[in-house]
Coordinates of C-alpha atoms and ligand atoms in Angstrom, one line a residue:
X1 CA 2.1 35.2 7.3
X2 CA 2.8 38.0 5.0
X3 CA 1.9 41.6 5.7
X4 CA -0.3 41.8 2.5
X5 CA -1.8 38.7 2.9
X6 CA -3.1 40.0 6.4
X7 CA -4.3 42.9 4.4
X8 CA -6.2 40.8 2.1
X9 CA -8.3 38.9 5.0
X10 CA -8.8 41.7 7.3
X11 CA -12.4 43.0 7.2
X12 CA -11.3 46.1 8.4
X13 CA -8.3 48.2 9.6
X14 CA -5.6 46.1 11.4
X15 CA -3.5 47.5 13.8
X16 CA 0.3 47.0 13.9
X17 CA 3.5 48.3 15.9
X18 CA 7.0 49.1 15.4
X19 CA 9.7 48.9 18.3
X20 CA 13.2 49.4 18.1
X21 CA 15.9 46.7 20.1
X22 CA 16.3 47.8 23.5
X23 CA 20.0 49.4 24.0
X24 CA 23.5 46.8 24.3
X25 CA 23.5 45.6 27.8
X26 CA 19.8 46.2 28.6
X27 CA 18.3 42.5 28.4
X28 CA 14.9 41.1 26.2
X29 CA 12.9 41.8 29.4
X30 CA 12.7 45.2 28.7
X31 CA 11.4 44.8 25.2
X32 CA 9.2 42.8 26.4
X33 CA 7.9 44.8 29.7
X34 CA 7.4 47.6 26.6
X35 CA 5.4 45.0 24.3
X36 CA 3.2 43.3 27.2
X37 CA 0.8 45.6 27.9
X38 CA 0.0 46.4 24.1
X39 CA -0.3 42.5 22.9
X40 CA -4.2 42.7 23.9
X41 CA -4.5 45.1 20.7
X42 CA -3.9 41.7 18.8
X43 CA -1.7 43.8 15.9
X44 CA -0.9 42.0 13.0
X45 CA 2.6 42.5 12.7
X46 CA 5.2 43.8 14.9
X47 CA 7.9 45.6 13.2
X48 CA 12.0 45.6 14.2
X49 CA 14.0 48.6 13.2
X50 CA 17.6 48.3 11.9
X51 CA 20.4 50.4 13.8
X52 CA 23.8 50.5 11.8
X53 CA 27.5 50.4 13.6
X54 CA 28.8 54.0 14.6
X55 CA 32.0 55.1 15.2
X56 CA 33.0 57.1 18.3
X57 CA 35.8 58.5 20.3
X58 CA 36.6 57.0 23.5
X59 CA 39.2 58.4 25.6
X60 CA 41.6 56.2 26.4
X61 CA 44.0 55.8 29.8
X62 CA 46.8 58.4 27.8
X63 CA 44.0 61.2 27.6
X64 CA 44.3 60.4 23.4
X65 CA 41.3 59.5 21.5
X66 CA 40.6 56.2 20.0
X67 CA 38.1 55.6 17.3
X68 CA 35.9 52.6 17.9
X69 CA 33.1 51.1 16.2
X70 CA 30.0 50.8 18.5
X71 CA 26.7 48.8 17.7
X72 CA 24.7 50.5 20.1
X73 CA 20.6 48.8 19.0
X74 CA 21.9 44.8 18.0
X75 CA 20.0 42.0 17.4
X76 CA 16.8 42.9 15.2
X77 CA 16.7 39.6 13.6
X78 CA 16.9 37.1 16.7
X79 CA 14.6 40.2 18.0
X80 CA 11.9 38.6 15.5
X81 CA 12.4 35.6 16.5
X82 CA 12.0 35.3 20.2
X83 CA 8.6 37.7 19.9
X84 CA 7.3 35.6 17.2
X85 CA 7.6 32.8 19.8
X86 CA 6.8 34.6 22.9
X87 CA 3.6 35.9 21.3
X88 CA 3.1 34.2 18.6
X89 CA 2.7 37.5 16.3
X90 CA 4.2 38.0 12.6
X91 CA 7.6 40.5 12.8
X92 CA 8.8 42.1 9.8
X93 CA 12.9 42.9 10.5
X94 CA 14.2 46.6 8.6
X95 CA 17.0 45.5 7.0
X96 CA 19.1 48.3 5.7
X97 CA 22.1 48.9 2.5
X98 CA 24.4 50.9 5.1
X99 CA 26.6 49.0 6.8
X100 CA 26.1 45.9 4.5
X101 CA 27.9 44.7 1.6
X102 CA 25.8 42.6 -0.8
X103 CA 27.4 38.8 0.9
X104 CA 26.6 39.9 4.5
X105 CA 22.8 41.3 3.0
X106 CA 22.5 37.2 1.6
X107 CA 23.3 36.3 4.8
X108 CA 21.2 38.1 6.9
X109 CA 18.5 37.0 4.5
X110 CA 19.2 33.4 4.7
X111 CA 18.8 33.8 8.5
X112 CA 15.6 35.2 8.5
X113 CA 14.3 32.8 6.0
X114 CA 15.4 29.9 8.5
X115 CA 13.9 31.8 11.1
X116 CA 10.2 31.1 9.2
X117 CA 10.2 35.1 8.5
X118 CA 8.0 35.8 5.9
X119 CA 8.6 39.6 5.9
X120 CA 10.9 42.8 5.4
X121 CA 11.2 46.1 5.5
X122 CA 13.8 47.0 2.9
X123 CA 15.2 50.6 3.3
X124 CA 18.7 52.1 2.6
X125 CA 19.1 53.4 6.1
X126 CA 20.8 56.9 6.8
X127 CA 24.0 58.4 6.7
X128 CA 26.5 57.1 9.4
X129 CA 27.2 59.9 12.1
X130 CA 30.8 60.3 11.0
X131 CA 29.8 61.2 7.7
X132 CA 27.9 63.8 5.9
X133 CA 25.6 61.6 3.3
X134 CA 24.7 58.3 2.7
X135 CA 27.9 56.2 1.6
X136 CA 27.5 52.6 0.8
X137 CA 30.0 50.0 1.5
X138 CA 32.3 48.9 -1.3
X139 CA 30.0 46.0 -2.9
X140 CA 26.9 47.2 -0.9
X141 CA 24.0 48.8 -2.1
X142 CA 23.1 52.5 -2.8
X143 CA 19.4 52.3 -3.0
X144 CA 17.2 50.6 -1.3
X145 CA 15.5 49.7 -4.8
X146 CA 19.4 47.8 -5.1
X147 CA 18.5 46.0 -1.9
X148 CA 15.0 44.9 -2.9
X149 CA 16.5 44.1 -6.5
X150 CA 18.6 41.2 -4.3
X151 CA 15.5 40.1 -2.1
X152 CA 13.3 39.6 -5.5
X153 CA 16.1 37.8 -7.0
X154 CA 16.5 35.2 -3.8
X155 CA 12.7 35.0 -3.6
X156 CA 13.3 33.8 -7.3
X157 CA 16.1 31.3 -6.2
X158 CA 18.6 33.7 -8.0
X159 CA 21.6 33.8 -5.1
X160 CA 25.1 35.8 -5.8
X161 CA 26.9 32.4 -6.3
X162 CA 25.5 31.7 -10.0
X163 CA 26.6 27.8 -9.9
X164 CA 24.5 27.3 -7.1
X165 CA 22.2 24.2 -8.4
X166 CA 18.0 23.4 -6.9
X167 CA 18.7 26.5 -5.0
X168 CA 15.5 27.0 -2.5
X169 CA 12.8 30.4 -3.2
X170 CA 12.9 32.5 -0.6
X171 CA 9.3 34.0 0.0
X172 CA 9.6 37.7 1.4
X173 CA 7.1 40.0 1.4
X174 CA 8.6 43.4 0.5
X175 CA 8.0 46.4 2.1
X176 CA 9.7 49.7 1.7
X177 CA 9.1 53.7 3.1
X178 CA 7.2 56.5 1.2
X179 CA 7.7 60.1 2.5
X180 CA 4.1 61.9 2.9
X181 CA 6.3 64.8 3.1
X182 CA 8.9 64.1 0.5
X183 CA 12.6 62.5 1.7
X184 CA 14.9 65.4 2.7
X185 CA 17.2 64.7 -0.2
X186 CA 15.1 64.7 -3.0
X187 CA 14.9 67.3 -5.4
X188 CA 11.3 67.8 -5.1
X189 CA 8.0 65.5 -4.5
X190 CA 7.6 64.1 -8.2
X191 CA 11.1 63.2 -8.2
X192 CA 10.8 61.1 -4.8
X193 CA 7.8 59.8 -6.1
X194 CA 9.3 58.1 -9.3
X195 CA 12.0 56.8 -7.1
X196 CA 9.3 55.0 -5.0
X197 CA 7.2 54.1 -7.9
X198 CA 10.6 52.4 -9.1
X199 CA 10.7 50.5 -6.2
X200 CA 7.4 49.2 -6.2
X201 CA 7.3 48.5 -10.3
X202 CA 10.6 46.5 -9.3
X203 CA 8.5 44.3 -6.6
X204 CA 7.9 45.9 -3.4
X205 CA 4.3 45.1 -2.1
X206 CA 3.3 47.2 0.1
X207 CA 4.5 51.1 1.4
X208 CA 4.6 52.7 4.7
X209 CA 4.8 55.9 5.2
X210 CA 7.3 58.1 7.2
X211 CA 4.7 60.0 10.5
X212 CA 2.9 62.8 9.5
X213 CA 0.8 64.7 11.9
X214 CA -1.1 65.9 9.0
X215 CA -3.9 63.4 7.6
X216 CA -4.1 65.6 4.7
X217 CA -0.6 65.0 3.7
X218 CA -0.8 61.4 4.0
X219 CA -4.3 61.7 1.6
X220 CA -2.6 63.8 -0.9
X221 CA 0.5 61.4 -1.0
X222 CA -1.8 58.5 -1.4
X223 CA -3.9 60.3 -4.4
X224 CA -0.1 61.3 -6.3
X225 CA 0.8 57.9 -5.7
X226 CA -1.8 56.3 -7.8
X227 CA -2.3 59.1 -10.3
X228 CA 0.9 57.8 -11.6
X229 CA 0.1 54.0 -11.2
X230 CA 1.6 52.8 -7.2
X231 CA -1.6 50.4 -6.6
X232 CA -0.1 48.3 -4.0
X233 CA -1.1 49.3 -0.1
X234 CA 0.5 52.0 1.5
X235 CA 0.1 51.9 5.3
X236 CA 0.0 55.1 7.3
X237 CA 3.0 55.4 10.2
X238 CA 2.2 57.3 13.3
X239 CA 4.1 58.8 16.1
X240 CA 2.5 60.0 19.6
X241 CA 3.9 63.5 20.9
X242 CA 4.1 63.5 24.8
X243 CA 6.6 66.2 25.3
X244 CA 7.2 69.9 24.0
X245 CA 10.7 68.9 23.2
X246 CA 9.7 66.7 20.4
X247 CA 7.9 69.8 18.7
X248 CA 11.5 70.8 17.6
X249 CA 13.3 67.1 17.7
X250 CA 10.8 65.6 15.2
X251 CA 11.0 68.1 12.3
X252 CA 14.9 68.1 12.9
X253 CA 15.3 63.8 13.2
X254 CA 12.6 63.2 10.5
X255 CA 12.2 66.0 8.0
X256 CA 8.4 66.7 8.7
X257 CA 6.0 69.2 9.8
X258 CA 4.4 70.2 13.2
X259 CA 1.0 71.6 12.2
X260 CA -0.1 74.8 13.8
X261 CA -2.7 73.7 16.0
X262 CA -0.8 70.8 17.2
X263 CA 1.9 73.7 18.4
X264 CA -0.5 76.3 19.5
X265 CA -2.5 73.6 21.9
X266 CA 0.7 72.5 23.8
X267 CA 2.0 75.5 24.2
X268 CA -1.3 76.0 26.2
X269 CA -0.7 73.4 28.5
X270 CA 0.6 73.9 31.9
X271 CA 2.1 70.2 33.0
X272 CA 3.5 67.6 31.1
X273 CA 0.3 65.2 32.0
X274 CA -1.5 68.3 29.7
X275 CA 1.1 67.8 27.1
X276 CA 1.2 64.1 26.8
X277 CA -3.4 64.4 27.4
X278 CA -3.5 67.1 24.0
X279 CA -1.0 64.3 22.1
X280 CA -2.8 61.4 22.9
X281 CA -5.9 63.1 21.5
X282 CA -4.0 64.6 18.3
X283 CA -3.4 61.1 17.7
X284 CA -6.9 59.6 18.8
X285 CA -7.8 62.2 16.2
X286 CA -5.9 61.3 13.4
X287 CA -6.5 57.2 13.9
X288 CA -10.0 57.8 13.9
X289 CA -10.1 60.1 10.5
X290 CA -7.9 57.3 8.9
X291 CA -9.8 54.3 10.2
X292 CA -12.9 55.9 8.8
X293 CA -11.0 56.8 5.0
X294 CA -10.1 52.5 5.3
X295 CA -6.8 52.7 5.7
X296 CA -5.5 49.0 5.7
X297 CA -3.4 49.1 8.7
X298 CA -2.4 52.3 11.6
X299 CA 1.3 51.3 12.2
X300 CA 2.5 52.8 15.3
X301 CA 5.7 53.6 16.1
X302 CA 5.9 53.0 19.5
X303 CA 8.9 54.0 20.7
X304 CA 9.2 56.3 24.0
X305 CA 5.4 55.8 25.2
X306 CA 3.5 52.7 24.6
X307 CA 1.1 53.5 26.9
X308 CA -0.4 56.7 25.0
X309 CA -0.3 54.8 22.0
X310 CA -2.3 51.9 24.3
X311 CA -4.7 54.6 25.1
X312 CA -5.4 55.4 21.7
X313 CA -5.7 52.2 20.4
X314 CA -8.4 51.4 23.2
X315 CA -10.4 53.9 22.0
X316 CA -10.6 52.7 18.5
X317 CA -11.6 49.0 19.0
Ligands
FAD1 P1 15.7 55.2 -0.9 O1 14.5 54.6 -1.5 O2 17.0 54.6 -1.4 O3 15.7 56.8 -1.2 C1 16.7 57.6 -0.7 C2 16.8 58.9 -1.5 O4 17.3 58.7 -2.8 C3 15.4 59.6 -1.7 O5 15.6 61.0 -1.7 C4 15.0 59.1 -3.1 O6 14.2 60.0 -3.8 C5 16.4 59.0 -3.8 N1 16.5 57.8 -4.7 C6 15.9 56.6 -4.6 N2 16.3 55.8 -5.6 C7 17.2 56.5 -6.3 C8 17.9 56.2 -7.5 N3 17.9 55.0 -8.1 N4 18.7 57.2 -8.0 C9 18.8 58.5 -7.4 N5 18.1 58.8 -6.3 C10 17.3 57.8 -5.8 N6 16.6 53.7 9.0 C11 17.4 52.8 9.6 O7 18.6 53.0 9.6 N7 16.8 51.8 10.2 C12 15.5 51.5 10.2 O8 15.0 50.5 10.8 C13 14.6 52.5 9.6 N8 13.3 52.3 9.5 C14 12.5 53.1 8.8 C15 11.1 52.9 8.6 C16 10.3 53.7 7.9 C17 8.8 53.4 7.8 C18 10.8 54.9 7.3 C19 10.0 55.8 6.6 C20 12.2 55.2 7.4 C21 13.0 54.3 8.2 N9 14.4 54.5 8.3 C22 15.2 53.6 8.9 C23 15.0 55.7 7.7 C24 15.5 55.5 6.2 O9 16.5 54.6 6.2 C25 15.9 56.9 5.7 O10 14.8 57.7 5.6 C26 16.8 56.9 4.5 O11 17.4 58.2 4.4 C27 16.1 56.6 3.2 O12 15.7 55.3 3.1 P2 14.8 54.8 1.8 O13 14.7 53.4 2.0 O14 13.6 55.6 1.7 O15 15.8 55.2 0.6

């Protein structure tokens, strides 16, 4: 089922969770040890981030360095599948421009249409670690509004082989990310907000947000959003902080804020126990403030700690 057309039957806010593929060599069992103990929530949909080739410098037997290309996170599409059959749950795959070249991207689409996937993330994905911005591949995409251009066309039977005769709709539903906080490289908020206005005039139906620790940031994005016409839903995404370290990693990884109180209360606490207790309530907090403004879904990216976000998402049914 499509994420919006969850949206539309819900009677009230759904719940849904992000995970990312467990590390090369790791096993499904530990994806799964991470999602058992939060299926009870019933979330709606369970999304599967995308994680791009690197390249890195292995040492070889001559003491030289070798450059190698190293996939470190594979498998978010067959990822979808074996949890939609294990729990029988909706998945929506991220599926990125970097990495891709507009054949592979029709490929990788035509897989998860065979795969009875009715949804994706579409995003453009960041810059790989050997280089200093985004570059796209020769014949890939530079936008993620070039990606979703590519999905609306196959979900209109338009496929990059023209001759191609009777060619089967595909029938994604299109997500793609909004930044409460702006996207580091824009120029400024109005800018990054035509860009995602462009996206959603162009056929994306639905937004989810990058985590904000802020509710008020999230409101004010939603009220800019449709003051200049973005009606479609835009779902808030939020992260749990259990350690102090992540007071400095988040704001670095993701380009957002730490508000002051948050700071000030765990530099309070005396164990970690204290730290991850004053998280789980920051986010108990924030769920709750949401829930009550009727937010259509909480999205949780649950990467790190399920359980905290487990705690908070006991509280709230
Ligand atoms: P875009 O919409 O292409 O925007 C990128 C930048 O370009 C913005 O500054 C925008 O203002 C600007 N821009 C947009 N269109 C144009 C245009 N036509 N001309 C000029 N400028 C333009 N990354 C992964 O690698 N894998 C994942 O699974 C993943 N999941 C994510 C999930 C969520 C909910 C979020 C919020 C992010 C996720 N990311 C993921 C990170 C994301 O790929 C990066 O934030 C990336 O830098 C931007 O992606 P985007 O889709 O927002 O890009």
């Amino acid at each position: 089922m499509k994420v919006t057309e969850h949206i539309q039957q819900a009677k009230g806010t759904l719940i849904s969770f992000e995970i990312l593929p467990p590390m090369k060599g790791k096993g499904i069992h530990s994806l799964y040890d991470h999602l058992d103990p939060l299926m009870e929530f019933k979330p709606s949909f369970i999304n599967v981030t995308y994680h791009r080739s690197e390249h890195v410098f292995k040492k070889t037997v001559l003491n030289t360095f070798e450059k190698v290309v190293v996939r470190k996170r594979p498998g978010t599409e067959s990822i979808c599948a074996a949890i939609m059959n294990r729990y029988n749950v909706d998945t929506v795959p991220h599926l990125i421009c970097g990495g891709f070249d507009i054949n592979e991207t029709e490929d990788a689409l035509i897989n998860l249409n065979y795969l009875g996937i009715d949804n994706v993330l579409v995003l453009r994905g960041d810059a790989a670690k050997n280089e200093s911005s985004f570059e796209a591949e020769p014949e890939g995409h530079r936008y993620a509004i070039d990606l979703l251009k590519q999905v609306v066309n196959m979900n209109n039977g338009i496929y990059l082989e023209e001759d191609l005769k009777n060619t089967s709709k595909t029938k994604f539903c299109i997500g793609v990310a909004g930044y409460p906080e702006k996207h580091f490289e824009a120029p400024n908020m109005d800018s990054d907000l035509n860009y995602l206005k462009a996206k959603v005039d162009a056929g994306a139906d639905y937004i989810v947000t990058q985590m904000f620790f802020d509710n008020e940031k999230y409101f004010n994005f939603v009220k800019r959003c449709r003051d200049i016409g973005i009606g479609v839903p835009i779902i808030p995404g939020l992260k749990p902080v259990y350690t102090r370290k992540q007071l400095n990693l988040l704001p670095k990884t993701f380009h957002i804020d730490i508000p002051t109180a948050l700071e000030l209360e765990m530099s309070k606490c005396q164990t970690d126990a204290d730290v991850e207790q004053v998280g789980t309530e920051w986010l108990l907090h924030q769920s709750r403030e949401l829930k009550k403004a009727g937010v259509p879904v909480l999205h949780y990216y649950t990467l790190g700690r399920p359980g905290v976000v487990a705690n908070v998402v006991k509280e709230l049914v």
